[in-house]
Amino acid sequence: MNNINRLLICLSLFAMPMFVSCGDGSEDLTPSAPVVNLFDVNPDDKSPEADMRREFYSNTGIYLLYSDLLGTYIDSSGNEKEERVDFNWGLDSHTSDNISFEELADEEKGIATEMVMDYFVPYINVENGSLRPYSILLVKDLKTGTNLSKANYYSCMRCFCINMSDWLEVDKEGAVALGKSLLKSLVETKITDTTPELAPFFEFCQEYYDDYYIYNHIPEWVEEQNVEWIYERGYLSYIEDWWGEREYDMFPAESRDLKDYMTAFFSEQESEFKEKWIDYPLIIQKYDILKECVESIGIDFNAVKL
């Protein structure tokens, strides 16, 4: 590969001591030039932007970017080349996702950096956590996909790009909500109804997933839609028949059940949730299983001070 950023990543991931047989040891070995990390700030750059990036890395161990242009270099033919964040490149794969965005204005960079630092990064800045990125790129008007639709973030192997458009328009309360919403979106990409660690969560309601009509398990449901019967079985909601025929009301399937708990998990304080559902032990047990699973991927829910 002639892409120096890819080379840097490969070296950082797979570097190991190398031992060379030198015969009688008389060879004169000249060390090669050190690999330059273009995610880092140029030591000669003394601008306010550079200082913010240095401080961010010093506090988090995560590189901060405001542009996908990492730097320039001279190739083996003497030509100047640009090195950019390659959003579509993986260590052993390459995608073709469409991505567009606008860079933040200079006066927006400090505001955006402070908001992300205060209301999002602390959640995921956990050592060895699977959500902790190598670098964060702050932009606005981020769009992705075939039709370039608005996106709140885009994640690739060595960069996590955050759309700051909404963040720039809110107060502290709004920033807290955006931080939690972004965290929820990330967690939902890691934890799904097929996550092995969540198997105990789904065991409580397996019989209802398999035979989902409420009437088949609670015949009296047709006469009285007592929602407490739903809660007693470990559900937070049920699906009402569109035509109002109660015998076709359903228990949620695995994905809907998990979505209900995820929504509650990220929108309510744990103490509030458990006080609300104190009379329904299955709900409390499922919540605790989900919490343990979420925390295991590397999240500190107490890191952001509300």
Coordinates of C-alpha atoms in Angstrom, one line a residue:
M1 CA 0.0 0.0 0.0
N2 CA 1.3 3.4 -0.8
N3 CA -1.2 5.2 1.4
I4 CA 0.8 6.3 4.4
N5 CA -2.1 6.5 6.7
R6 CA -3.0 2.9 6.0
L7 CA 0.6 2.0 6.6
L8 CA 0.5 3.9 9.9
I9 CA -2.6 2.0 11.0
C10 CA -1.2 -1.3 10.1
L11 CA 2.0 -0.6 11.9
S12 CA 0.2 0.6 15.0
L13 CA -2.0 -2.5 15.1
F14 CA 0.5 -5.1 14.2
A15 CA 3.9 -3.8 15.3
M16 CA 6.2 -6.3 16.9
P17 CA 9.9 -6.8 17.5
M18 CA 11.8 -7.9 14.4
F19 CA 15.0 -9.9 14.6
V20 CA 17.4 -10.0 11.7
S21 CA 20.2 -12.4 11.2
C22 CA 23.3 -10.4 10.5
G23 CA 25.9 -13.1 9.8
D24 CA 29.0 -12.1 11.7
G25 CA 27.4 -8.9 12.9
S26 CA 29.6 -6.7 10.9
E27 CA 26.8 -5.1 8.8
D28 CA 26.2 -1.4 9.4
L29 CA 22.4 -1.0 9.9
T30 CA 20.9 2.5 9.4
P31 CA 17.5 3.0 11.0
S32 CA 14.7 4.2 8.7
A33 CA 12.9 7.5 9.3
P34 CA 10.2 7.3 11.9
V35 CA 6.6 6.9 10.7
V36 CA 4.8 10.2 11.0
N37 CA 1.3 10.1 12.6
L38 CA -0.7 12.5 10.6
F39 CA -3.6 12.3 13.0
D40 CA -1.4 14.2 15.5
V41 CA -0.8 17.9 15.5
N42 CA 2.2 19.2 13.7
P43 CA 4.7 20.3 16.4
D44 CA 5.4 23.5 14.5
D45 CA 1.7 24.5 14.5
K46 CA 1.1 27.1 17.3
S47 CA -2.4 28.1 16.3
P48 CA -5.4 28.2 18.7
E49 CA -6.9 25.3 16.7
A50 CA -3.7 23.2 17.2
D51 CA -3.8 24.0 20.9
M52 CA -7.4 22.8 21.2
R53 CA -6.5 19.6 19.5
R54 CA -3.4 19.0 21.7
E55 CA -5.5 19.6 24.8
F56 CA -8.2 17.3 23.6
Y57 CA -5.7 14.5 23.1
S58 CA -4.0 15.2 26.4
N59 CA -7.3 14.9 28.2
T60 CA -8.8 11.9 26.4
G61 CA -6.1 10.0 24.4
I62 CA -8.3 10.5 21.4
Y63 CA -7.1 12.5 18.3
L64 CA -9.3 15.5 17.4
L65 CA -9.9 16.5 13.8
Y66 CA -11.8 19.4 12.1
S67 CA -11.0 18.3 8.6
D68 CA -10.6 15.0 6.8
L69 CA -7.4 16.3 5.3
L70 CA -4.6 14.9 7.5
G71 CA -1.7 16.4 5.7
T72 CA 0.5 16.3 2.6
Y73 CA 3.6 14.4 1.7
I74 CA 6.0 13.8 -1.2
D75 CA 5.7 10.4 -2.9
S76 CA 8.6 8.4 -4.3
S77 CA 8.4 10.3 -7.6
G78 CA 8.7 13.6 -5.9
N79 CA 5.0 14.5 -6.3
E80 CA 3.1 16.2 -3.5
K81 CA 0.2 14.1 -2.3
E82 CA -2.7 14.7 0.1
E83 CA -3.5 12.3 2.9
R84 CA -7.1 12.2 4.0
V85 CA -9.3 10.2 6.3
D86 CA -10.5 7.2 4.2
F87 CA -14.0 6.6 5.5
N88 CA -14.4 3.6 3.4
W89 CA -11.2 1.7 4.2
G90 CA -11.0 -1.1 6.7
L91 CA -8.0 -3.3 7.5
D92 CA -9.1 -6.1 5.2
S93 CA -12.1 -4.5 3.3
H94 CA -13.3 -1.4 1.5
T95 CA -16.8 0.0 1.3
S96 CA -18.4 2.5 -1.1
D97 CA -20.5 4.6 1.3
N98 CA -21.3 8.1 0.1
I99 CA -20.4 10.8 2.6
S100 CA -20.5 14.6 2.5
F101 CA -20.2 17.3 5.1
E102 CA -19.2 20.9 5.7
E103 CA -16.3 21.9 7.9
L104 CA -17.0 23.9 11.0
A105 CA -16.3 27.7 10.9
D106 CA -13.4 28.8 13.0
E107 CA -15.7 30.4 15.6
E108 CA -17.7 27.2 15.8
K109 CA -14.8 24.8 16.6
G110 CA -14.3 25.8 20.2
I111 CA -18.0 25.6 21.0
A112 CA -18.3 22.2 19.3
T113 CA -15.2 20.8 21.0
E114 CA -16.4 21.9 24.4
M115 CA -19.8 20.4 24.0
V116 CA -18.5 17.1 22.8
M117 CA -15.9 17.0 25.5
D118 CA -18.5 17.7 28.2
Y119 CA -21.6 15.8 27.1
F120 CA -20.5 12.9 25.0
V121 CA -16.8 11.8 25.1
P122 CA -16.9 11.0 28.8
Y123 CA -19.4 8.2 28.2
I124 CA -17.2 6.3 25.8
N125 CA -13.7 7.3 27.0
V126 CA -13.3 4.0 28.8
E127 CA -10.0 2.1 28.6
N128 CA -10.3 -0.8 26.2
G129 CA -14.0 0.1 25.6
S130 CA -15.3 -1.0 22.2
L131 CA -16.9 2.4 21.5
R132 CA -13.7 4.4 22.2
P133 CA -12.5 5.8 18.8
Y134 CA -9.0 6.4 17.5
S135 CA -10.0 9.9 16.4
I136 CA -13.1 12.2 16.4
L137 CA -13.9 14.5 13.4
L138 CA -16.3 17.3 14.2
V139 CA -18.3 18.6 11.2
K140 CA -21.7 20.0 10.3
D141 CA -24.3 19.1 7.7
L142 CA -23.1 15.4 7.6
K143 CA -24.9 13.3 5.0
T144 CA -24.5 9.6 4.2
G145 CA -26.0 6.8 2.2
T146 CA -27.0 6.5 -1.4
N147 CA -29.3 9.5 -1.3
L148 CA -27.0 11.5 1.0
S149 CA -29.5 11.7 3.9
K150 CA -28.8 13.6 7.1
A151 CA -26.8 11.5 9.6
N152 CA -25.9 12.2 13.2
Y153 CA -22.6 10.4 12.9
Y154 CA -20.5 8.1 10.7
S155 CA -18.1 5.6 12.2
C156 CA -15.1 3.9 10.4
M157 CA -12.0 2.1 11.5
R158 CA -9.9 5.0 12.7
C159 CA -12.4 7.9 12.8
F160 CA -15.7 8.8 14.4
C161 CA -17.3 11.7 12.6
I162 CA -20.0 13.6 14.5
N163 CA -22.5 16.0 12.9
M164 CA -22.5 19.1 15.1
S165 CA -25.2 21.0 13.3
D166 CA -27.9 20.5 16.0
W167 CA -25.3 20.8 18.8
L168 CA -24.4 24.3 17.8
E169 CA -28.0 25.5 18.3
V170 CA -28.8 24.1 21.8
D171 CA -28.2 25.0 25.4
K172 CA -26.8 22.7 28.1
E173 CA -30.0 20.7 28.5
G174 CA -30.2 20.2 24.8
A175 CA -26.6 19.1 24.6
V176 CA -27.1 16.6 27.4
A177 CA -30.0 15.1 25.4
L178 CA -28.0 15.0 22.2
G179 CA -25.2 13.3 23.9
K180 CA -27.4 10.6 25.3
S181 CA -29.2 10.2 21.9
L182 CA -25.8 9.7 20.1
L183 CA -24.7 7.2 22.7
K184 CA -28.0 5.3 22.3
S185 CA -27.5 5.1 18.6
L186 CA -24.0 3.8 19.0
V187 CA -25.0 1.2 21.6
E188 CA -27.8 -0.1 19.3
T189 CA -25.3 -0.9 16.7
K190 CA -23.4 -3.1 19.2
I191 CA -26.3 -4.7 21.1
T192 CA -29.1 -6.3 19.2
D193 CA -31.6 -9.1 19.7
T194 CA -29.0 -11.5 18.5
T195 CA -26.3 -10.5 21.0
P196 CA -25.4 -13.7 22.9
E197 CA -24.9 -11.9 26.2
L198 CA -28.6 -10.9 26.1
A199 CA -29.9 -14.4 26.0
P200 CA -31.0 -14.3 29.6
F201 CA -32.9 -11.1 28.9
F202 CA -35.0 -12.9 26.3
E203 CA -35.5 -16.1 28.2
F204 CA -38.2 -14.5 30.4
C205 CA -40.5 -13.9 27.5
Q206 CA -39.5 -16.7 25.1
E207 CA -42.9 -18.4 25.2
Y208 CA -44.6 -15.1 24.2
Y209 CA -42.2 -14.4 21.4
D210 CA -43.0 -17.9 19.9
D211 CA -46.8 -17.6 20.4
Y212 CA -47.4 -13.8 20.4
Y213 CA -51.2 -13.4 20.6
I214 CA -52.0 -12.2 24.1
Y215 CA -55.4 -14.0 24.0
N216 CA -53.7 -17.4 23.8
H217 CA -52.0 -16.8 27.1
I218 CA -54.5 -14.6 28.8
P219 CA -58.0 -15.6 27.7
E220 CA -59.6 -12.9 29.8
W221 CA -57.8 -10.3 27.8
V222 CA -60.7 -10.1 25.4
E223 CA -63.0 -8.9 28.2
E224 CA -60.6 -6.7 30.1
Q225 CA -57.3 -5.2 28.7
N226 CA -55.5 -5.1 32.0
V227 CA -52.1 -3.8 31.1
E228 CA -50.7 -5.1 34.5
W229 CA -50.9 -8.6 33.0
I230 CA -48.4 -7.4 30.4
Y231 CA -46.1 -5.9 32.9
E232 CA -46.2 -9.0 35.1
R233 CA -44.7 -11.0 32.2
G234 CA -41.8 -8.7 31.8
Y235 CA -43.0 -6.4 29.0
L236 CA -43.1 -2.6 29.0
S237 CA -45.8 -2.4 26.3
Y238 CA -48.0 -4.5 24.0
I239 CA -49.1 -4.1 20.4
E240 CA -52.7 -3.3 19.9
D241 CA -54.5 -4.6 16.9
W242 CA -55.1 -2.0 14.2
W243 CA -58.8 -2.9 13.9
G244 CA -59.4 -3.0 17.6
E245 CA -60.0 -6.8 17.7
R246 CA -58.6 -7.7 21.1
E247 CA -57.9 -11.3 20.3
Y248 CA -55.3 -10.1 17.8
D249 CA -53.4 -7.9 20.3
M250 CA -49.9 -9.1 20.5
F251 CA -46.9 -9.3 22.8
P252 CA -43.9 -7.5 21.2
A253 CA -41.3 -9.6 19.4
E254 CA -37.6 -9.7 20.6
S255 CA -36.5 -6.6 18.6
R256 CA -39.5 -4.5 19.8
D257 CA -39.1 -5.7 23.4
L258 CA -35.4 -4.7 23.4
K259 CA -36.2 -1.3 21.8
D260 CA -38.7 -0.5 24.6
Y261 CA -36.0 -1.3 27.2
M262 CA -33.3 0.7 25.4
T263 CA -35.6 3.7 25.1
A264 CA -36.3 3.6 28.9
F265 CA -32.7 2.9 29.6
F266 CA -31.4 6.0 27.9
S267 CA -34.3 8.3 28.8
E268 CA -34.8 7.6 32.5
Q269 CA -32.6 7.6 35.5
E270 CA -32.1 4.1 36.9
S271 CA -33.5 5.0 40.3
E272 CA -36.6 6.5 38.6
F273 CA -37.1 3.4 36.4
K274 CA -36.8 1.0 39.3
E275 CA -39.2 3.0 41.5
K276 CA -41.7 3.1 38.7
W277 CA -41.6 -0.7 38.1
I278 CA -40.9 -1.8 41.7
D279 CA -44.0 -4.1 41.7
Y280 CA -42.8 -6.0 38.6
P281 CA -39.7 -8.1 39.4
L282 CA -39.3 -9.5 35.9
I283 CA -39.0 -5.9 34.5
I284 CA -36.4 -5.1 37.1
Q285 CA -34.4 -8.3 36.3
K286 CA -34.5 -7.6 32.5
Y287 CA -33.3 -4.0 33.1
D288 CA -30.4 -5.2 35.2
I289 CA -29.4 -7.7 32.5
L290 CA -29.5 -5.1 29.8
K291 CA -27.5 -2.6 32.0
E292 CA -24.7 -5.2 32.6
C293 CA -24.6 -6.0 28.8
V294 CA -24.4 -2.3 27.9
E295 CA -21.7 -1.5 30.4
S296 CA -19.6 -4.4 29.3
I297 CA -18.9 -2.8 25.9
G298 CA -17.2 0.1 27.7
I299 CA -19.5 2.9 28.8
D300 CA -19.4 5.0 31.9
F301 CA -23.0 6.3 32.5
N302 CA -21.9 8.4 35.4
A303 CA -19.2 10.3 33.6
V304 CA -21.4 13.1 32.3
K305 CA -22.6 15.4 35.1
L306 CA -26.1 16.6 34.4

